[in-house]
Amino acid sequence: MRPVRLDLADEALARAVLELQREAYAVEAALIGSDGIPALDETLDELRAADESWLGVLDDDGPAGALSWRELDDGTVDIHRLVVAPRAFRRGVASALLDGLDAMFPDRPMVVSTGRDNDPALTLYRRRGFAVVRHREVIPGLWITELGRRPADGGSARKVVG
């Protein structure tokens, strides 16, 4: 399974990614006990207007997973979204997407956030060398965990849990 760049200027593809995102974040909402995840209510126009680059894994039914990121001014790669279709859970889609991003930015630090109680995502990121930086409440009742990873030769992220 090989990730490909996604261009959300293609309206049909953007609609498929939006549906994928809603399915995936609905599962996360159940895991963390909060439906306050902003992406659950995002519109197609908002998704397409977000200044993010995209990778995706496609199968016969369309996008099986997608990852978006931004490059920060200091060179850090900020992973904004990593979503996998429930039909594709446990098939290595998230790992393939992260492998693709790592291949694009092998020497860059990376950051990502996920629901504090999203154990599958936290396990995945920790397995890939990310360390918890902090926990924070983004809206009442919605806690996220921020994680970071330095390049392989630069050690691990500074752990500051608070």
mmCIF file of C-alpha atoms in Angstrom:
data_model
loop_
_atom_site.group_PDB
_atom_site.id
_atom_site.type_symbol
_atom_site.label_atom_id
_atom_site.label_comp_id
_atom_site.label_asym_id
_atom_site.label_seq_id
_atom_site.Cartn_x
_atom_site.Cartn_y
_atom_site.Cartn_z
ATOM 1 C CA MET A 1 0.000 0.000 0.000
ATOM 2 C CA ARG A 2 1.599 3.161 -1.230
ATOM 3 C CA PRO A 3 0.466 6.661 -0.193
ATOM 4 C CA VAL A 4 -0.182 9.183 -2.943
ATOM 5 C CA ARG A 5 -0.500 12.963 -2.859
ATOM 6 C CA LEU A 6 -4.114 14.099 -2.750
ATOM 7 C CA ASP A 7 -5.364 17.276 -4.407
ATOM 8 C CA LEU A 8 -8.562 18.482 -2.764
ATOM 9 C CA ALA A 9 -9.175 20.830 -5.693
ATOM 10 C CA ASP A 10 -10.812 17.713 -7.143
ATOM 11 C CA GLU A 11 -14.313 18.094 -5.678
ATOM 12 C CA ALA A 12 -15.200 14.390 -5.804
ATOM 13 C CA LEU A 13 -11.986 13.510 -3.988
ATOM 14 C CA ALA A 14 -12.528 16.283 -1.447
ATOM 15 C CA ARG A 15 -16.048 14.976 -0.757
ATOM 16 C CA ALA A 16 -14.684 11.463 -0.280
ATOM 17 C CA VAL A 17 -12.021 12.738 2.135
ATOM 18 C CA LEU A 18 -14.658 14.706 4.059
ATOM 19 C CA GLU A 19 -16.796 11.574 4.427
ATOM 20 C CA LEU A 20 -13.746 9.556 5.461
ATOM 21 C CA GLN A 21 -12.884 12.217 8.029
ATOM 22 C CA ARG A 22 -16.409 12.177 9.491
ATOM 23 C CA GLU A 23 -16.397 8.378 9.786
ATOM 24 C CA ALA A 24 -12.970 8.281 11.416
ATOM 25 C CA TYR A 25 -13.574 11.147 13.840
ATOM 26 C CA ALA A 26 -16.935 9.648 14.848
ATOM 27 C CA VAL A 27 -14.996 6.591 16.036
ATOM 28 C CA GLU A 28 -12.531 8.817 17.902
ATOM 29 C CA ALA A 29 -15.403 10.786 19.449
ATOM 30 C CA ALA A 30 -16.780 7.546 20.888
ATOM 31 C CA LEU A 31 -13.324 6.569 22.204
ATOM 32 C CA ILE A 32 -12.710 9.868 23.963
ATOM 33 C CA GLY A 33 -16.283 10.479 25.082
ATOM 34 C CA SER A 34 -16.666 13.824 23.322
ATOM 35 C CA ASP A 35 -18.317 14.817 20.074
ATOM 36 C CA GLY A 36 -16.663 18.247 20.239
ATOM 37 C CA ILE A 37 -14.063 17.385 17.608
ATOM 38 C CA PRO A 38 -14.246 20.368 15.231
ATOM 39 C CA ALA A 39 -13.601 18.223 12.133
ATOM 40 C CA LEU A 40 -16.918 16.420 12.710
ATOM 41 C CA ASP A 41 -18.754 19.601 11.721
ATOM 42 C CA GLU A 42 -16.351 20.851 9.066
ATOM 43 C CA THR A 43 -17.881 21.738 5.719
ATOM 44 C CA LEU A 44 -16.494 20.826 2.328
ATOM 45 C CA ASP A 45 -15.516 24.462 1.743
ATOM 46 C CA GLU A 46 -13.716 24.631 5.099
ATOM 47 C CA LEU A 47 -11.850 21.392 4.395
ATOM 48 C CA ARG A 48 -10.750 22.575 0.977
ATOM 49 C CA ALA A 49 -9.774 26.033 2.303
ATOM 50 C CA ALA A 50 -7.526 24.612 5.040
ATOM 51 C CA ASP A 51 -3.927 25.330 4.146
ATOM 52 C CA GLU A 52 -2.811 21.706 4.403
ATOM 53 C CA SER A 53 -1.002 19.231 2.175
ATOM 54 C CA TRP A 54 -2.412 15.719 1.862
ATOM 55 C CA LEU A 55 -1.353 12.104 1.437
ATOM 56 C CA GLY A 56 -3.833 9.288 0.981
ATOM 57 C CA VAL A 57 -4.097 5.554 0.653
ATOM 58 C CA LEU A 58 -6.720 4.478 -1.859
ATOM 59 C CA ASP A 59 -8.495 1.149 -2.221
ATOM 60 C CA ASP A 60 -11.322 -0.083 -4.441
ATOM 61 C CA ASP A 61 -13.842 1.910 -2.390
ATOM 62 C CA GLY A 62 -11.953 5.214 -2.468
ATOM 63 C CA PRO A 63 -9.786 6.781 0.225
ATOM 64 C CA ALA A 64 -8.987 4.224 2.929
ATOM 65 C CA GLY A 65 -6.945 6.771 4.858
ATOM 66 C CA ALA A 66 -5.648 10.308 4.638
ATOM 67 C CA LEU A 67 -3.063 12.431 6.390
ATOM 68 C CA SER A 68 -2.680 16.197 6.233
ATOM 69 C CA TRP A 69 0.160 18.388 7.431
ATOM 70 C CA ARG A 70 1.636 21.854 7.433
ATOM 71 C CA GLU A 71 5.270 22.867 7.501
ATOM 72 C CA LEU A 72 5.905 25.369 10.279
ATOM 73 C CA ASP A 73 8.317 28.292 9.973
ATOM 74 C CA ASP A 74 10.942 26.467 12.040
ATOM 75 C CA GLY A 75 10.839 23.433 9.726
ATOM 76 C CA THR A 76 8.686 21.280 11.997
ATOM 77 C CA VAL A 77 6.108 19.122 10.233
ATOM 78 C CA ASP A 78 2.765 19.578 11.999
ATOM 79 C CA ILE A 79 0.470 16.619 11.351
ATOM 80 C CA HIS A 80 -3.057 18.014 11.354
ATOM 81 C CA ARG A 81 -5.170 14.998 10.514
ATOM 82 C CA LEU A 82 -4.654 11.268 10.305
ATOM 83 C CA VAL A 83 -7.884 9.468 9.500
ATOM 84 C CA VAL A 84 -8.552 5.868 8.528
ATOM 85 C CA ALA A 85 -11.846 4.484 7.263
ATOM 86 C CA PRO A 86 -13.366 2.014 9.720
ATOM 87 C CA ARG A 87 -13.466 -0.528 6.862
ATOM 88 C CA ALA A 88 -9.658 -0.309 6.727
ATOM 89 C CA PHE A 89 -8.845 -0.490 10.444
ATOM 90 C CA ARG A 90 -5.955 -2.784 11.394
ATOM 91 C CA ARG A 91 -4.647 -2.989 7.806
ATOM 92 C CA GLY A 92 -1.577 -0.767 8.250
ATOM 93 C CA VAL A 93 -3.076 2.303 6.554
ATOM 94 C CA ALA A 94 -2.021 4.758 9.286
ATOM 95 C CA SER A 95 1.496 3.313 9.342
ATOM 96 C CA ALA A 96 1.742 3.548 5.548
ATOM 97 C CA LEU A 97 0.696 7.203 5.667
ATOM 98 C CA LEU A 98 3.211 8.008 8.395
ATOM 99 C CA ASP A 99 5.902 6.088 6.488
ATOM 100 C CA GLY A 100 5.134 8.222 3.438
ATOM 101 C CA LEU A 101 5.414 11.428 5.444
ATOM 102 C CA ASP A 102 8.655 10.238 7.059
ATOM 103 C CA ALA A 103 10.079 9.525 3.596
ATOM 104 C CA MET A 104 9.230 13.073 2.514
ATOM 105 C CA PHE A 105 10.698 14.697 5.641
ATOM 106 C CA PRO A 106 13.315 12.295 7.053
ATOM 107 C CA ASP A 107 15.290 14.933 8.948
ATOM 108 C CA ARG A 108 12.493 17.096 10.302
ATOM 109 C CA PRO A 109 10.920 17.217 13.744
ATOM 110 C CA MET A 110 7.221 16.358 13.785
ATOM 111 C CA VAL A 111 4.311 17.203 16.063
ATOM 112 C CA VAL A 112 0.816 15.771 16.277
ATOM 113 C CA SER A 113 -2.217 15.983 18.561
ATOM 114 C CA THR A 114 -4.880 13.415 19.328
ATOM 115 C CA GLY A 115 -7.613 12.863 21.865
ATOM 116 C CA ARG A 116 -6.121 12.250 25.302
ATOM 117 C CA ASP A 117 -8.147 9.033 25.619
ATOM 118 C CA ASN A 118 -7.538 7.782 22.075
ATOM 119 C CA ASP A 119 -5.384 4.825 23.099
ATOM 120 C CA PRO A 120 -4.991 3.333 19.595
ATOM 121 C CA ALA A 121 -3.616 6.629 18.217
ATOM 122 C CA LEU A 122 -1.382 7.220 21.244
ATOM 123 C CA THR A 123 0.009 3.698 20.935
ATOM 124 C CA LEU A 124 0.712 4.219 17.226
ATOM 125 C CA TYR A 125 2.522 7.518 17.765
ATOM 126 C CA ARG A 126 4.546 6.253 20.720
ATOM 127 C CA ARG A 127 5.587 3.204 18.695
ATOM 128 C CA ARG A 128 6.891 5.612 16.067
ATOM 129 C CA GLY A 129 9.037 7.550 18.531
ATOM 130 C CA PHE A 130 6.669 10.369 19.484
ATOM 131 C CA ALA A 131 6.659 11.457 23.124
ATOM 132 C CA VAL A 132 3.963 13.274 25.067
ATOM 133 C CA VAL A 133 4.661 16.991 25.285
ATOM 134 C CA ARG A 134 1.508 18.043 27.148
ATOM 135 C CA HIS A 135 -2.214 17.547 27.643
ATOM 136 C CA ARG A 136 -4.598 20.458 27.227
ATOM 137 C CA GLU A 137 -8.308 21.136 27.209
ATOM 138 C CA VAL A 138 -9.135 22.756 23.846
ATOM 139 C CA ILE A 139 -12.829 23.277 24.570
ATOM 140 C CA PRO A 140 -14.713 22.345 27.734
ATOM 141 C CA GLY A 141 -14.589 18.572 28.060
ATOM 142 C CA LEU A 142 -12.312 17.960 25.045
ATOM 143 C CA TRP A 143 -8.776 17.070 26.094
ATOM 144 C CA ILE A 144 -6.007 16.458 23.620
ATOM 145 C CA THR A 145 -2.506 15.104 23.954
ATOM 146 C CA GLU A 146 0.235 16.867 22.035
ATOM 147 C CA LEU A 147 3.177 14.701 20.996
ATOM 148 C CA GLY A 148 6.478 15.469 19.338
ATOM 149 C CA ARG A 149 9.357 13.666 17.719
ATOM 150 C CA ARG A 150 12.759 14.957 16.752
ATOM 151 C CA PRO A 151 14.667 13.512 13.779
ATOM 152 C CA ALA A 152 16.183 10.089 14.442
ATOM 153 C CA ASP A 153 19.636 11.526 15.091
ATOM 154 C CA GLY A 154 18.349 14.307 17.333
ATOM 155 C CA GLY A 155 16.975 12.380 20.288
ATOM 156 C CA SER A 156 13.412 12.381 21.500
ATOM 157 C CA ALA A 157 10.938 15.139 22.126
ATOM 158 C CA ARG A 158 11.091 17.001 25.412
ATOM 159 C CA LYS A 159 8.513 15.522 27.764
ATOM 160 C CA VAL A 160 6.475 18.158 29.557
ATOM 161 C CA VAL A 161 3.201 16.718 30.753
ATOM 162 C CA GLY A 162 0.928 19.272 32.326
#
